[in-house]
Each structure stands twice: as structure tokens, then as C-alpha cells.
PDB file of N, CA and C in Angstrom:
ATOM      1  N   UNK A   1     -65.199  49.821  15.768  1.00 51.00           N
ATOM      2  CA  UNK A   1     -65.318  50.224  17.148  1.00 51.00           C
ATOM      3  C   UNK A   1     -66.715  49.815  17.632  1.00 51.00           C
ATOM      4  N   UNK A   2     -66.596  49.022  18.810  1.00 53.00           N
ATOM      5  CA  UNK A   2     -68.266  48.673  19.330  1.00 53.00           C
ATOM      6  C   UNK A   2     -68.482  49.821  20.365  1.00 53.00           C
ATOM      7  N   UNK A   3     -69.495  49.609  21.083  1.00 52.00           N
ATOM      8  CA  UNK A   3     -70.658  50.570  21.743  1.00 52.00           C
ATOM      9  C   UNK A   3     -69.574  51.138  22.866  1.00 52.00           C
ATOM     10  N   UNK A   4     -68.501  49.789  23.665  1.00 58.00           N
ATOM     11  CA  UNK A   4     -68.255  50.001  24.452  1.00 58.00           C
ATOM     12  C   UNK A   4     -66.822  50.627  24.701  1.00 58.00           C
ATOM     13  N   UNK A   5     -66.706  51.034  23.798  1.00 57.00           N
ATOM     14  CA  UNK A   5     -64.835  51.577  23.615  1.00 57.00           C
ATOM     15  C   UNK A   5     -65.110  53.697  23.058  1.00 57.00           C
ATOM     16  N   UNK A   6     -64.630  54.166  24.176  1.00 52.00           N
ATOM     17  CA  UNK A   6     -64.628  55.412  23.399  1.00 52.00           C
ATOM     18  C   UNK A   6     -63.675  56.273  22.677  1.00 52.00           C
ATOM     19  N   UNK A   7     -64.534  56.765  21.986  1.00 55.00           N
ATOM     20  CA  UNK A   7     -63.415  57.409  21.216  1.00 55.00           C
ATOM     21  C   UNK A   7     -62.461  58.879  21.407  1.00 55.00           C
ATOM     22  N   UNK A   8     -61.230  58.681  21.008  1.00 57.00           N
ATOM     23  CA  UNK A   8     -60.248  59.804  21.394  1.00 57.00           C
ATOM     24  C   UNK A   8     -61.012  61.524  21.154  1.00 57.00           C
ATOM     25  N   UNK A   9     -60.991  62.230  21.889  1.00 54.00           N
ATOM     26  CA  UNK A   9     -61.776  63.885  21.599  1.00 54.00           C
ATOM     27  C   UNK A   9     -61.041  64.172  20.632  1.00 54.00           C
ATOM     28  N   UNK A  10     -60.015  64.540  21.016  1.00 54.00           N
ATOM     29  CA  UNK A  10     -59.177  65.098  19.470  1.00 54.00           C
ATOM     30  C   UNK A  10     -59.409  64.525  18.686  1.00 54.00           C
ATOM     31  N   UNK A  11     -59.342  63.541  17.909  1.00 56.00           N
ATOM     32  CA  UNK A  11     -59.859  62.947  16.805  1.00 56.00           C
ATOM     33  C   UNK A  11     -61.030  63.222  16.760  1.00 56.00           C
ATOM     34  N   UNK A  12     -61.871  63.021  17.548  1.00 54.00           N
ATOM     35  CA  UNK A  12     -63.661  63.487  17.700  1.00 54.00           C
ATOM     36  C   UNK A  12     -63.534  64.918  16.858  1.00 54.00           C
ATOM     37  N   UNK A  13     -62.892  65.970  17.574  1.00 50.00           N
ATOM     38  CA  UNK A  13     -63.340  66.776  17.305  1.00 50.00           C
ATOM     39  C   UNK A  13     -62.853  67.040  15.532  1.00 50.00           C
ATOM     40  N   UNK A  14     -61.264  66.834  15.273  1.00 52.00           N
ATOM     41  CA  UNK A  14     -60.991  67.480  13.748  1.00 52.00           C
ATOM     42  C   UNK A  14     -61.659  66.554  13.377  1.00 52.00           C
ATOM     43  N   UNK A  15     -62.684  65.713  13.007  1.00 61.00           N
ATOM     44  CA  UNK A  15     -63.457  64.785  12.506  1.00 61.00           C
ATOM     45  C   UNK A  15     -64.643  65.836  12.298  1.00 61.00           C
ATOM     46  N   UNK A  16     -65.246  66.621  12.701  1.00 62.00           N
ATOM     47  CA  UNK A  16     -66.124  67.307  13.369  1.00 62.00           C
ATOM     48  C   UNK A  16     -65.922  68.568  12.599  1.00 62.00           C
ATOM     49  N   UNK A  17     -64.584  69.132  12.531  1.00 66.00           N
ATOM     50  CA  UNK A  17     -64.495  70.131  12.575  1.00 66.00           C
ATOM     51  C   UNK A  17     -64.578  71.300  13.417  1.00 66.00           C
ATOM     52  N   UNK A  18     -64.110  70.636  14.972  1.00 64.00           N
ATOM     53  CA  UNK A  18     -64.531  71.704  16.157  1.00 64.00           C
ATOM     54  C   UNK A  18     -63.211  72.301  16.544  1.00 64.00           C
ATOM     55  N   UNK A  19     -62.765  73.426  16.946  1.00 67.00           N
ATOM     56  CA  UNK A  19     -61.676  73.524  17.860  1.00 67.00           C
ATOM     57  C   UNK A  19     -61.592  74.981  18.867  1.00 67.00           C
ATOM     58  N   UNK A  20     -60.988  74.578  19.718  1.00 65.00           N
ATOM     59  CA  UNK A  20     -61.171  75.117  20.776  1.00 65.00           C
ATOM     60  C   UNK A  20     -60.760  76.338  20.692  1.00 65.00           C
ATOM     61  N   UNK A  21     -61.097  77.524  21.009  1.00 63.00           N
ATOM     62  CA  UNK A  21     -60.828  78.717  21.370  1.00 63.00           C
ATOM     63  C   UNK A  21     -60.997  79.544  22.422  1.00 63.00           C
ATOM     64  N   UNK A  22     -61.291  80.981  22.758  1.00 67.00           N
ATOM     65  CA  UNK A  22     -61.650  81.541  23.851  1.00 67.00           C
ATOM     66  C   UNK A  22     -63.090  81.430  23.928  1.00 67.00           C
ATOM     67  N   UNK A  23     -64.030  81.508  22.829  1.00 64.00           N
ATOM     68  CA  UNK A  23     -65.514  81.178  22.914  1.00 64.00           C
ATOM     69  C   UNK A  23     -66.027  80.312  22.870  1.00 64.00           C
ATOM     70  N   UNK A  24     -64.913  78.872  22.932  1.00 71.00           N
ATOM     71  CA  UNK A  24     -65.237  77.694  23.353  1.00 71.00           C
ATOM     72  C   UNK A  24     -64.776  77.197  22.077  1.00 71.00           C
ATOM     73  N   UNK A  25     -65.750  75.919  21.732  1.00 77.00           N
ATOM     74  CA  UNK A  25     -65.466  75.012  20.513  1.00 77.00           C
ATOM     75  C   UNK A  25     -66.262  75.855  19.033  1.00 77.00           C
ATOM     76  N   UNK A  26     -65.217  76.131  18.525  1.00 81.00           N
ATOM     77  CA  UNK A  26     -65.965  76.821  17.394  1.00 81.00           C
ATOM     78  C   UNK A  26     -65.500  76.116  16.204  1.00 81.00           C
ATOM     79  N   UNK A  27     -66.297  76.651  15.014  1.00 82.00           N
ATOM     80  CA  UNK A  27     -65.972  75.840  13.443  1.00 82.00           C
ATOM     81  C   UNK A  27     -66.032  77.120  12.517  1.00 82.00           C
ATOM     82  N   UNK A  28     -65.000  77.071  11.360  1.00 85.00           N
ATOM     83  CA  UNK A  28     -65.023  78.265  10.474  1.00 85.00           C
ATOM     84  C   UNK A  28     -65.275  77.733   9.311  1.00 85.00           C
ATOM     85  N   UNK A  29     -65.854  78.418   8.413  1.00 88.00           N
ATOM     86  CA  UNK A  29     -66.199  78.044   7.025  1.00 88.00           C
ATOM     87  C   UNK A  29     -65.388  79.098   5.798  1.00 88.00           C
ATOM     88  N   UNK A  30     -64.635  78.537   5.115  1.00 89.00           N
ATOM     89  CA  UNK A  30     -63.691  78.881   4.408  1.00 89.00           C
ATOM     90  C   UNK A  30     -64.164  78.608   3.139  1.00 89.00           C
ATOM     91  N   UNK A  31     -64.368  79.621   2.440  1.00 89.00           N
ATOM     92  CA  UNK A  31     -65.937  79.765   1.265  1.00 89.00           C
ATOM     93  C   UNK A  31     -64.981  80.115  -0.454  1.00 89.00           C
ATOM     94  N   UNK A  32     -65.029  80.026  -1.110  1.00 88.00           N
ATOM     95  CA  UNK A  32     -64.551  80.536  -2.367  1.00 88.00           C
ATOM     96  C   UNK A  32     -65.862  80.414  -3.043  1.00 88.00           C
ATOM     97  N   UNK A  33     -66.547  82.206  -3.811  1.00 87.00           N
ATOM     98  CA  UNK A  33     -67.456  82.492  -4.680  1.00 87.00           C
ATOM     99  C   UNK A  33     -67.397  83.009  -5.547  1.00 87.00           C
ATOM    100  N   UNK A  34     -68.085  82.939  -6.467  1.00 82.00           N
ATOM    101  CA  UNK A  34     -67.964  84.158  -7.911  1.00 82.00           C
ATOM    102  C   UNK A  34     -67.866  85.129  -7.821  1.00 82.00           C
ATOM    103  N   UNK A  35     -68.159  85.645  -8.711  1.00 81.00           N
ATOM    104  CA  UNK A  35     -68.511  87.377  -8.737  1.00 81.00           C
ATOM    105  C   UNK A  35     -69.970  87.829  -8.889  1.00 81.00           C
ATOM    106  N   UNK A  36     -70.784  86.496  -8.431  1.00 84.00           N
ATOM    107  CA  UNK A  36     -72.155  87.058  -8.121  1.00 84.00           C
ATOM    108  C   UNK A  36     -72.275  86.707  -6.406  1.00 84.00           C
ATOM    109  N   UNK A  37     -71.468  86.271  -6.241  1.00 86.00           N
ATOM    110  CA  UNK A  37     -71.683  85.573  -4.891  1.00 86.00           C
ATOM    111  C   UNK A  37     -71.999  83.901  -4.551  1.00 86.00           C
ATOM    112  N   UNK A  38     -71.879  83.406  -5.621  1.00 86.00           N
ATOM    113  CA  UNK A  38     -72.513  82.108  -5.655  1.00 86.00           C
ATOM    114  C   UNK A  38     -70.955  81.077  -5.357  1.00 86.00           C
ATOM    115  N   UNK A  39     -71.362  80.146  -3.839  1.00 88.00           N
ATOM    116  CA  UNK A  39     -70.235  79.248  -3.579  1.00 88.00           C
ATOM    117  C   UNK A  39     -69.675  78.315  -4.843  1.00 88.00           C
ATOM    118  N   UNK A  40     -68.549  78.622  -4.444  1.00 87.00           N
ATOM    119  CA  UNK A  40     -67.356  77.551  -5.672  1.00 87.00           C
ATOM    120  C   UNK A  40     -67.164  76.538  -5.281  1.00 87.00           C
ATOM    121  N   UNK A  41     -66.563  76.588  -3.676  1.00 89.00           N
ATOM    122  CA  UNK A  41     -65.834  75.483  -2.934  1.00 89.00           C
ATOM    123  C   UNK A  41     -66.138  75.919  -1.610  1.00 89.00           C
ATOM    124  N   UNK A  42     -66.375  75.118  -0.584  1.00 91.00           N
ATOM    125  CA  UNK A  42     -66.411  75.119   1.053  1.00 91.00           C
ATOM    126  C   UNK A  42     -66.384  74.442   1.514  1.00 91.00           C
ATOM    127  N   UNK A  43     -64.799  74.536   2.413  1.00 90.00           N
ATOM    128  CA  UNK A  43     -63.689  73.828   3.305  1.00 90.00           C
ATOM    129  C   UNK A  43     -64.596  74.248   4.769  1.00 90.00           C
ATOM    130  N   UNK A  44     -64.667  73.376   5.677  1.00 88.00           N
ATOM    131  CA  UNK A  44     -65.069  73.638   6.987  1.00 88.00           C
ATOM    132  C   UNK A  44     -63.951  73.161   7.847  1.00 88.00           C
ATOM    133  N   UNK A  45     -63.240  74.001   8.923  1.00 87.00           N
ATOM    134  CA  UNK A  45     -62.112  73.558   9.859  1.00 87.00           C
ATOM    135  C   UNK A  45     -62.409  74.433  11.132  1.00 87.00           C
ATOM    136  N   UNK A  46     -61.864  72.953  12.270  1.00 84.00           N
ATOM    137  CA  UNK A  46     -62.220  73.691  13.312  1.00 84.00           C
ATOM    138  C   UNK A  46     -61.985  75.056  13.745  1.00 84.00           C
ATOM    139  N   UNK A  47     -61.769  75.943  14.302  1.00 80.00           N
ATOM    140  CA  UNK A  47     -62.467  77.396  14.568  1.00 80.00           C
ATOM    141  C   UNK A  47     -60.747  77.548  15.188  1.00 80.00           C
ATOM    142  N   UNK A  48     -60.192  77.147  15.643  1.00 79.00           N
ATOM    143  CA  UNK A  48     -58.373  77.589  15.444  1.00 79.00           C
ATOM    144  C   UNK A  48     -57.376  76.766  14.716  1.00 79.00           C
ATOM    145  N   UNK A  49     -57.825  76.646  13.241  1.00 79.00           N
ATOM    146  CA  UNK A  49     -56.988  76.443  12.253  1.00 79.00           C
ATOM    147  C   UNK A  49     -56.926  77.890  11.421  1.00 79.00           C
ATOM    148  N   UNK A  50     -55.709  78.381  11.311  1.00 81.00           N
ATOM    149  CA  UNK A  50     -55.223  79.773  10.765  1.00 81.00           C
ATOM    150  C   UNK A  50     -56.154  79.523   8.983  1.00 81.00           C
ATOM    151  N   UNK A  51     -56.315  80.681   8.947  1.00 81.00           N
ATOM    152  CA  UNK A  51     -57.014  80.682   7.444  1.00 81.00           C
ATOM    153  C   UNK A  51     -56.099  80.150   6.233  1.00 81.00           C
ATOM    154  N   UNK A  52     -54.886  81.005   6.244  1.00 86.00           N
ATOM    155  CA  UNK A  52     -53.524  80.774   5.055  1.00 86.00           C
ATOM    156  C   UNK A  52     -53.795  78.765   5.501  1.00 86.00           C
ATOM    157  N   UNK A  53     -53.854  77.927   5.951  1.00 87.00           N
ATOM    158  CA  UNK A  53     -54.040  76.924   5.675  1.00 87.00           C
ATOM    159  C   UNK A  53     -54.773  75.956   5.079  1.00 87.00           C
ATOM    160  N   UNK A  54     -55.819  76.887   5.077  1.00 88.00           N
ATOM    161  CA  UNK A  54     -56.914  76.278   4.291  1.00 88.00           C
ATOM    162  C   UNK A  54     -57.187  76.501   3.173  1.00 88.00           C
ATOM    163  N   UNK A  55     -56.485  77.533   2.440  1.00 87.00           N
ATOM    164  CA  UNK A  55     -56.463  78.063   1.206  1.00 87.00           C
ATOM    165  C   UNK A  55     -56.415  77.614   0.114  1.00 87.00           C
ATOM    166  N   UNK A  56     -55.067  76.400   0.113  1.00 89.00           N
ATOM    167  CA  UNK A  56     -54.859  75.158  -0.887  1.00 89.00           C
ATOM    168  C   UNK A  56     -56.420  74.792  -1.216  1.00 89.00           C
ATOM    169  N   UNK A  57     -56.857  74.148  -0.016  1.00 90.00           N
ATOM    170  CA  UNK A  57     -57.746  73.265  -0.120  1.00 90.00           C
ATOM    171  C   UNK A  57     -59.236  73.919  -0.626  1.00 90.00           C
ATOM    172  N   UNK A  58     -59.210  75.420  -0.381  1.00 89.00           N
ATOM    173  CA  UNK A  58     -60.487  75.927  -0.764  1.00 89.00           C
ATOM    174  C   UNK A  58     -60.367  75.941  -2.420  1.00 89.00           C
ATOM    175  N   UNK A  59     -59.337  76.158  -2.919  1.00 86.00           N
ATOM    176  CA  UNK A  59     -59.042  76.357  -4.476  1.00 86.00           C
ATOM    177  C   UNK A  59     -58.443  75.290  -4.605  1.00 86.00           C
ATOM    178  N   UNK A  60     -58.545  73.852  -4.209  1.00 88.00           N
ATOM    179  CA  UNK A  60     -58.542  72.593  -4.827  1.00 88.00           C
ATOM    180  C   UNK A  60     -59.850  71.930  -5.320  1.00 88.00           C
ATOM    181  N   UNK A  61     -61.241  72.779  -4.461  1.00 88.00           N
ATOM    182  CA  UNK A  61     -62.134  72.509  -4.373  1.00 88.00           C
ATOM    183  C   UNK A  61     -63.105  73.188  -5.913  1.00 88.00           C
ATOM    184  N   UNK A  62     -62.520  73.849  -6.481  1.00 85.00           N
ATOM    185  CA  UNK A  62     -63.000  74.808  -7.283  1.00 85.00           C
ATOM    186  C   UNK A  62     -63.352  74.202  -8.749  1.00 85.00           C
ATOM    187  N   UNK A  63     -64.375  73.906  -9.251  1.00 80.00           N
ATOM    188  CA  UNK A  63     -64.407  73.190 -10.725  1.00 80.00           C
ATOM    189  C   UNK A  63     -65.777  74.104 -11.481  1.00 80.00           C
ATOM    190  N   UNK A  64     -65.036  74.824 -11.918  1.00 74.00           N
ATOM    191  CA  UNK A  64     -65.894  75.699 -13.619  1.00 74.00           C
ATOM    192  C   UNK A  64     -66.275  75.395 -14.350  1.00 74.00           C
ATOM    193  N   UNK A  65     -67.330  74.933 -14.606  1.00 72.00           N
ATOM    194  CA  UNK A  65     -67.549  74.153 -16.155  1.00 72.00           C
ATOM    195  C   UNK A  65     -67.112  74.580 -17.081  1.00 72.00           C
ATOM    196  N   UNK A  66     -66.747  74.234 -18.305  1.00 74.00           N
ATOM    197  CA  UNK A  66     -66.373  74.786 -19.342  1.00 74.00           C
ATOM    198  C   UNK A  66     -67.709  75.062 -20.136  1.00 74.00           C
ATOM    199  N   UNK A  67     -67.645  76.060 -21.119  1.00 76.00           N
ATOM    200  CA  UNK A  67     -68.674  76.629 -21.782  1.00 76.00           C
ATOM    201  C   UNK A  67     -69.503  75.115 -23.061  1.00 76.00           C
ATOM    202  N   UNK A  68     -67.925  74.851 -23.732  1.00 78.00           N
ATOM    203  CA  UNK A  68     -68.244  73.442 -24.338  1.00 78.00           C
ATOM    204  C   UNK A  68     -68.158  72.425 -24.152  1.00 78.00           C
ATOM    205  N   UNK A  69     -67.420  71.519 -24.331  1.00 81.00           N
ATOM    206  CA  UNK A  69     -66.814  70.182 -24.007  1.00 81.00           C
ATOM    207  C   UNK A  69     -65.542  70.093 -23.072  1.00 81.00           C
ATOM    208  N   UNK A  70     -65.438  69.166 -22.301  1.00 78.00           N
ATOM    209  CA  UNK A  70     -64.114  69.327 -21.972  1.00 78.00           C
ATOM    210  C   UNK A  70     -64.286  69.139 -20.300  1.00 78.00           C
ATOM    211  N   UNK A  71     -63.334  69.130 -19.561  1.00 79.00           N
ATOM    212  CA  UNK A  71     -63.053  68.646 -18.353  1.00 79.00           C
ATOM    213  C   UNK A  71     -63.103  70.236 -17.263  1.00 79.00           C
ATOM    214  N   UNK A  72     -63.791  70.434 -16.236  1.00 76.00           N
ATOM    215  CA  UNK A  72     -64.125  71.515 -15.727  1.00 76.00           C
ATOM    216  C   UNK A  72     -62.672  72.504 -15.340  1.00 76.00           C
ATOM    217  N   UNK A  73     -62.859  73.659 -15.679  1.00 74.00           N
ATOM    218  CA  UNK A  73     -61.728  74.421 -15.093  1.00 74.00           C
ATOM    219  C   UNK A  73     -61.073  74.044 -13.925  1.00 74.00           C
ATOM    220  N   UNK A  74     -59.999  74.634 -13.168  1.00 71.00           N
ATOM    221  CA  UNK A  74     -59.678  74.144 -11.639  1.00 71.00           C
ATOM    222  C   UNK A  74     -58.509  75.542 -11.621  1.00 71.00           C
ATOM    223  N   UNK A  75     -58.397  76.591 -12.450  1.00 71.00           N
ATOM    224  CA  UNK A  75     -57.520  77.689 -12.204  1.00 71.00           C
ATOM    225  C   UNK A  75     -58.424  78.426 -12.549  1.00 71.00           C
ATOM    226  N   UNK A  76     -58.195  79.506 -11.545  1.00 69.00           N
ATOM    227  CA  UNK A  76     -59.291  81.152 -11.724  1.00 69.00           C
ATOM    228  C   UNK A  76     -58.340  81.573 -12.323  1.00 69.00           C
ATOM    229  N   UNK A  77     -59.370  82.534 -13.107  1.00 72.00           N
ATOM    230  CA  UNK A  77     -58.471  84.028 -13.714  1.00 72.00           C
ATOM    231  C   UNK A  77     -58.110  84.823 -12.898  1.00 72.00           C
ATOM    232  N   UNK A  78     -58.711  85.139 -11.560  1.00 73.00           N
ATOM    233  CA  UNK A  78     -58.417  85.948 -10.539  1.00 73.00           C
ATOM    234  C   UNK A  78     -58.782  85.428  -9.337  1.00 73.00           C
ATOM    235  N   UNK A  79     -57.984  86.086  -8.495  1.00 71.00           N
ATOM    236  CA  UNK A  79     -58.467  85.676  -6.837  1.00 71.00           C
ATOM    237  C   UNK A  79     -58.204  86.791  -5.940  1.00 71.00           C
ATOM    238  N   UNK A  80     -59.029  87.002  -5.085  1.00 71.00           N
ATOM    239  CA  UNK A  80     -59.212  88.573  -4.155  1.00 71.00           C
ATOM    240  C   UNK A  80     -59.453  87.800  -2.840  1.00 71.00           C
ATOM    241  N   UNK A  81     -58.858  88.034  -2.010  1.00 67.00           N
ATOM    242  CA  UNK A  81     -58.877  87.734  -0.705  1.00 67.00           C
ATOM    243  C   UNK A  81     -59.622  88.475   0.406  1.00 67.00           C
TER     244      UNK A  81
END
């Protein structure tokens, strides 16, 4: 795309992560942490995408190291919503 062609908003924005609501263009951050508090995974989607959608993707995001050798976890023992 050159200087002089613009680009579609909607695309602008889920590119962005913006979407429209009553308080305007907002963005939500969809977080998965330990049990000290420390981030696992964080999905950012514009601000009216329903949460249950992003869920996959927050616990696709999730990799545990293993204690020894071996390829990082990607299933919790638990999950609390």
C-alpha cells in the first residue's frame, strides 16, 4: 500500500485492537496468571469482543517450563475464572 491509498477502519481498527462501544473505542486485555500473580499469556481484543471468545486463545498462549528437560507445559492443572 503507498502513501496515497487509505486504509479500510475496520480492518484499522481489529488490527489495533480497538472496538467500539458506549465509551467510545476501547481495548480489553485478557490476562492468564499464576498463583502469584505473574502473567502466563495476554490476548489484547478490541473492547466489544465477548470474553468466552478469547479464552481459547488466552490458554493457547500459556507455556510452563518444565522443571527438567523437555518441551514447555501448555495444560494447567487448574483454571479459575
Amino acid at each position: 500500500m503507498d502513501g496515497d491509498e487509505l486504509e479500510d477502519p475496520g480492518r484499522s481498527q481489529a488490527c489495533q485492537a480497538l472496538g467500539r462501544s458506549r465509551g467510545g473505542l476501547t481495548t480489553k486485555v485478557h490476562l492468564a496468571v499464576d498463583g502469584r500473580g505473574l502473567p502466563l499469556s495476554i490476548v489484547l481484543t478490541p473492547g466489544n469482543v465477548n470474553d468466552a471468545t478469547a479464552f481459547a486463545d488466552v490458554l493457547n498462549g500459556v507455556r510452563t517450563p518444565r522443571a527438567g528437560t523437555g518441551r514447555p507445559r501448555t495444560t494447567p492443572d487448574r483454571v479459575l475464572g
